[in-house]
Amino acid sequence: MAVSIIAITSKYAPGDKSNLIAILQDAQKKVGYITPEAVDKISGHLNISRSQIYGVASFYSQFKFNPPGRNSIKICLGTACHVQGGDFLLNALNSEIGISPNETTEDEKFDLDRVACLGCCALAPVIMVNDAIFSNMSVVKMKDLLDLYE
Amino acid sequence: MRQDKTHITALIDGEPVRVRRGDTILDAARKEGIYIPTLCYLEGMKSYGGCRLCLIDIKGGRGFPAACTTPLEPGMEIRTKTPELQTLRRNILEMTLSEHPYTCLVCADKKECGEFMHSTRKAGTITGCNFCTSNGDCELQDLIDYLELDDVRYPISYRGIPPVKSNPFYDLDYNLCVHCGRCVRICNEERNSNVLAFVERGNSTIVGTAFGESQTSAGCEFCGACVDVCPTGSISGKLGKWAGPPSRSVKTTCTLCSVGCSMNVNTRAGKLVDVGPAPGGRMDPPQLCIKGKFLAGDITEHPDRITVPMIRKNGRMVEVDWDEAIRVAAENLAAWRGNGFGIIGSAQDTLEENYSLQKFTRAVMNSNNIDLISSFPDPRLQEEIASHLQPKGRLEDILKADTLLVLGTDASVSHPLVENRIRKAYNAGRKVLYANSEATRTSLFSTVEINYSKCKDYNFLFVLLAELARETISGLPAGFAKQVKESLLISGLKSCSVKKDDLQAFVKALVKSRSLCIIVDESLLRDVSGLQTIKALANIRFLKAEKSNCRIMLLGNEGNLMGAAMAGAHPYLLPGLDPVSDDKALLKWNKNWDVKLSDVRGLPCNEMLSNIGRDGISALMIAGDVPVSGNLGKASLKKLKFMVQLNMFSTELTDHANVFLPVTGFLENDGHFLTLDGKIQRLHRAVPPQGKSRSVSEIISLLAGAMKADGFSTGRAGAVWKEIGSSIKIPVPQNGSPKPRFELMKPPDSRNAGSGKKSGSGKNHQDHYRYRGNRLSDLVTDLQALLESGMKEKV
């Protein structure tokens, strides 16, 4: 993995701090998330401390610090879904698969994200698993749904 | 009042102010003593404009700009405290407080809180919640008072972040954090430790490290700057966290290394609260390092301190009173007058203490065997340093120089405040040439780096000098030209495994430099070729000094090494660097002290230790600790007839001592101290002496009195300093130093790999955490844990 990070950083001028986000994006594309090793390498290359890199990366929700699961769940907590009980879904999910947003289950089956709107508010509450949207969710429906995934 | 090119005038609250052009409104107001509330402001650092509490009203201006980010302009009319501004500020503070436990704001017992908090009495007087530390130094409280805020309209939003207690020396409770960013900025901008950052976003923003790792593993250097600036107690030192608000603050000097930083010590009823800014001083705290900030306090009130004199009776150490201890010591010492007696002092003691020790050795014990635990193995070095390495580099020279040549130091550990300047110079775009046999954190802040082979410091310095000489002067001194022929140079480079290109990069930068500061670690001089190293350094300065400014800064590990020698704690040198071998000097001191001094040169520390028993040394007085190993094995200790130990702690050496006299630490002492840049710094007693302990000078006076010697004052620092001042000047002026010239050196042995073996004198070079020879890592468990976790390796 270290080699692939070096392959990324070597494309950018050493010490040029303005490239930080671009490098982070490349690193995430390659590995799927931002690893501590990647932060180490980038820190050495750009001469920015690891804490500061983590500070920047954790500011943007696009960067993940956990390996992605085989299936990714996005749970909508936008206004309509929130009103329709998106929170209940989130809590139920939490107790069902044991993770909070931005985390990945231990068996790497699922990772979980919360999103602000999926664009189908009339069908609230909705969740999205991989590329499919599931509408008018309830806790019971959701549990059945998760069983379909490996 | 008028405007000119450099200064401008304006009105603040109707008061005319005159400041330098470019100063901010806040600078101007503070200069005039006009209070503007701030929370994120830090003196001497870039304005942040984060807290928005310093909003001001500019006549004719739009809105309310922040005083800390707005430069003052000529003729501005500024108001700092209008009802409108106060309301705005109140609203801002309210929002800040909505995430901070603000119970104290509405608490009826607020006034008594500072005094009675954590009282154990089950009476009505107990007040105090457990949200924050009780040092009473909360800037939010001050702001609340100034803005007359008596309620917060927002619901309490307690973040419930678990406090972190796993770091040594300080605890974290980010529930108290108000995100002023002071710690983050001081860590990154001022100290360049780059450990702290704001992580996450929005409501969940927190001061933290990468992946939530501990501060220790993120490479924290424990300089304590974040603890000092934190306005709320989210970062608080473990020592004194619950000691209550300080009632007294004393400025004194840290003697743990030779930088001699000013420090402030807070106490309450004679008990140490902490080493940190005086109440109200968090915007501009003295910058210290782990040693001053944490270790100094930890050793002063250490539970293992021995504070009662002890003597050996029937093979066991028993506690006695001072009279008996002094009587026993004096009676026995009287039998060992002459060259069989020696004193080993400490370079971390004050000038007064070392002066007293050497006067006692010479005038009472009629011996010149006086040296320091950490003295150079070759005593001649001290004179050579005094005469060759002048003028001394001063701390401020590091930032003035365009090029730094950093040789062999691990300044981030040994002299963190020198390192601090090196980092600043690097960030300011100066050239930092770093050469060492090992990679250290300092090398991260270098523009060119050379790693030469271990113990080849002098080999490297010689090739560097040779190459520099060829570039700078046309007619090389004949002898030297022969030494630096091309072929020899190549073998020289090989001997220290340096690439020619790297060396050339160094030389190029050195040639270009118009203002050079050479920073040398003392370990280079502890090498067997120490004398040659000094010459090489002086030669580099000679080559550079013609056209440019060049200063040399020697980083002595133990504070007062040079100062102590000047006060006379040196086997070859009387006070004022007068050689013992000089009859005139001897006569002068005979007269000064009204005695007949021995004209036999004394033994340096390592020889004293190795000469025990062999009709050399029979009695020793050791002001500190010398490890029982090497020169001073158990076998030779058995041969010692009498030993007095002056220390704060019981050590392995104590098992062999006949008398143990408890001494005070430097926080309990008055006195003077000579820093590495040749400045005299004052020590003030900040903490009363622990138990029955006494300062070294006082003990010496008692001993001298018991031995019926005249001419010893009470031993109080003031009296001793007066006595020193009446006969010599410290620092000793180097008058009539010969015109600088190129001095020939012995070329290094480029073949024999073992030639550069370092020889110590009872000092472990790697262990920079010592006080009077005591290993601080044995005493302070936090330091031990830190060293075990490998603080140094974290880069």
PDB file of N, CA and C in Angstrom, chain B residues 104-132:
ATOM      1  N   CYS B 104     -21.315  27.869  37.003  1.00  0.00           N
ATOM      2  CA  CYS B 104     -20.717  28.845  37.906  1.00  0.00           C
ATOM      3  C   CYS B 104     -21.259  30.245  37.647  1.00  0.00           C
ATOM      4  N   LEU B 105     -21.769  30.434  36.438  1.00  0.00           N
ATOM      5  CA  LEU B 105     -22.280  31.745  36.072  1.00  0.00           C
ATOM      6  C   LEU B 105     -23.465  32.131  36.936  1.00  0.00           C
ATOM      7  N   VAL B 106     -24.318  31.161  37.217  1.00  0.00           N
ATOM      8  CA  VAL B 106     -25.537  31.461  37.960  1.00  0.00           C
ATOM      9  C   VAL B 106     -25.470  30.943  39.392  1.00  0.00           C
ATOM     10  N   CYS B 107     -24.338  30.396  39.764  1.00  0.00           N
ATOM     11  CA  CYS B 107     -24.214  29.787  41.090  1.00  0.00           C
ATOM     12  C   CYS B 107     -24.165  30.858  42.176  1.00  0.00           C
ATOM     13  N   ALA B 108     -24.921  30.645  43.231  1.00  0.00           N
ATOM     14  CA  ALA B 108     -24.987  31.629  44.312  1.00  0.00           C
ATOM     15  C   ALA B 108     -23.683  31.679  45.096  1.00  0.00           C
ATOM     16  N   ASP B 109     -22.925  30.593  45.045  1.00  0.00           N
ATOM     17  CA  ASP B 109     -21.696  30.523  45.841  1.00  0.00           C
ATOM     18  C   ASP B 109     -20.449  30.842  45.019  1.00  0.00           C
ATOM     19  N   LYS B 110     -20.665  31.474  43.882  1.00  0.00           N
ATOM     20  CA  LYS B 110     -19.564  31.718  42.968  1.00  0.00           C
ATOM     21  C   LYS B 110     -18.380  32.413  43.635  1.00  0.00           C
ATOM     22  N   LYS B 111     -18.700  33.393  44.471  1.00  0.00           N
ATOM     23  CA  LYS B 111     -17.632  34.202  45.072  1.00  0.00           C
ATOM     24  C   LYS B 111     -16.701  33.355  45.934  1.00  0.00           C
ATOM     25  N   GLU B 112     -17.275  32.408  46.663  1.00  0.00           N
ATOM     26  CA  GLU B 112     -16.465  31.614  47.591  1.00  0.00           C
ATOM     27  C   GLU B 112     -15.766  30.461  46.883  1.00  0.00           C
ATOM     28  N   CYS B 113     -16.145  30.250  45.644  1.00  0.00           N
ATOM     29  CA  CYS B 113     -15.709  29.032  44.969  1.00  0.00           C
ATOM     30  C   CYS B 113     -14.205  28.856  45.008  1.00  0.00           C
ATOM     31  N   GLY B 114     -13.493  29.900  44.633  1.00  0.00           N
ATOM     32  CA  GLY B 114     -12.043  29.811  44.562  1.00  0.00           C
ATOM     33  C   GLY B 114     -11.439  29.407  45.892  1.00  0.00           C
ATOM     34  N   GLU B 115     -11.999  29.953  46.977  1.00  0.00           N
ATOM     35  CA  GLU B 115     -11.416  29.716  48.295  1.00  0.00           C
ATOM     36  C   GLU B 115     -11.748  28.343  48.853  1.00  0.00           C
ATOM     37  N   PHE B 116     -13.003  27.946  48.692  1.00  0.00           N
ATOM     38  CA  PHE B 116     -13.443  26.787  49.463  1.00  0.00           C
ATOM     39  C   PHE B 116     -13.678  25.535  48.637  1.00  0.00           C
ATOM     40  N   MET B 117     -13.455  25.640  47.375  1.00  0.00           N
ATOM     41  CA  MET B 117     -13.729  24.499  46.524  1.00  0.00           C
ATOM     42  C   MET B 117     -12.942  23.284  47.014  1.00  0.00           C
ATOM     43  N   HIS B 118     -13.566  22.148  46.943  1.00  0.00           N
ATOM     44  CA  HIS B 118     -12.947  20.887  47.335  1.00  0.00           C
ATOM     45  C   HIS B 118     -12.533  20.864  48.781  1.00  0.00           C
ATOM     46  N   SER B 119     -13.250  21.633  49.549  1.00  0.00           N
ATOM     47  CA  SER B 119     -13.031  21.562  50.986  1.00  0.00           C
ATOM     48  C   SER B 119     -13.558  20.214  51.460  1.00  0.00           C
ATOM     49  N   THR B 120     -12.913  19.661  52.490  1.00  0.00           N
ATOM     50  CA  THR B 120     -13.373  18.359  52.954  1.00  0.00           C
ATOM     51  C   THR B 120     -14.404  18.491  54.066  1.00  0.00           C
ATOM     52  N   ARG B 121     -14.570  19.735  54.533  1.00  0.00           N
ATOM     53  CA  ARG B 121     -15.509  19.922  55.640  1.00  0.00           C
ATOM     54  C   ARG B 121     -16.943  19.698  55.163  1.00  0.00           C
ATOM     55  N   LYS B 122     -17.695  19.023  56.024  1.00  0.00           N
ATOM     56  CA  LYS B 122     -19.087  18.829  55.629  1.00  0.00           C
ATOM     57  C   LYS B 122     -19.925  19.953  56.205  1.00  0.00           C
ATOM     58  N   ALA B 123     -19.509  21.154  55.937  1.00  0.00           N
ATOM     59  CA  ALA B 123     -20.243  22.304  56.453  1.00  0.00           C
ATOM     60  C   ALA B 123     -20.837  23.050  55.280  1.00  0.00           C
ATOM     61  N   GLY B 124     -21.620  24.045  55.603  1.00  0.00           N
ATOM     62  CA  GLY B 124     -22.318  24.786  54.555  1.00  0.00           C
ATOM     63  C   GLY B 124     -21.387  25.565  53.654  1.00  0.00           C
ATOM     64  N   THR B 125     -20.122  25.635  54.061  1.00  0.00           N
ATOM     65  CA  THR B 125     -19.214  26.450  53.267  1.00  0.00           C
ATOM     66  C   THR B 125     -18.732  25.737  52.015  1.00  0.00           C
ATOM     67  N   ILE B 126     -19.007  24.450  51.924  1.00  0.00           N
ATOM     68  CA  ILE B 126     -18.506  23.740  50.744  1.00  0.00           C
ATOM     69  C   ILE B 126     -19.218  24.248  49.510  1.00  0.00           C
ATOM     70  N   THR B 127     -18.468  24.690  48.591  1.00  0.00           N
ATOM     71  CA  THR B 127     -19.060  25.044  47.305  1.00  0.00           C
ATOM     72  C   THR B 127     -18.176  24.435  46.248  1.00  0.00           C
ATOM     73  N   GLY B 128     -18.544  24.611  45.050  1.00  0.00           N
ATOM     74  CA  GLY B 128     -17.670  24.165  43.980  1.00  0.00           C
ATOM     75  C   GLY B 128     -18.204  22.941  43.287  1.00  0.00           C
ATOM     76  N   CYS B 129     -18.252  23.021  41.991  1.00  0.00           N
ATOM     77  CA  CYS B 129     -18.688  21.888  41.196  1.00  0.00           C
ATOM     78  C   CYS B 129     -17.451  21.167  40.694  1.00  0.00           C
ATOM     79  N   ASN B 130     -17.636  20.077  40.048  1.00  0.00           N
ATOM     80  CA  ASN B 130     -16.486  19.316  39.607  1.00  0.00           C
ATOM     81  C   ASN B 130     -16.176  19.487  38.130  1.00  0.00           C
ATOM     82  N   PHE B 131     -16.773  20.525  37.529  1.00  0.00           N
ATOM     83  CA  PHE B 131     -16.588  20.657  36.091  1.00  0.00           C
ATOM     84  C   PHE B 131     -15.174  21.080  35.708  1.00  0.00           C
ATOM     85  N   CYS B 132     -14.659  22.049  36.444  1.00  0.00           N
ATOM     86  CA  CYS B 132     -13.354  22.532  35.982  1.00  0.00           C
ATOM     87  C   CYS B 132     -12.321  22.479  37.085  1.00  0.00           C
TER      88      CYS B 132
END
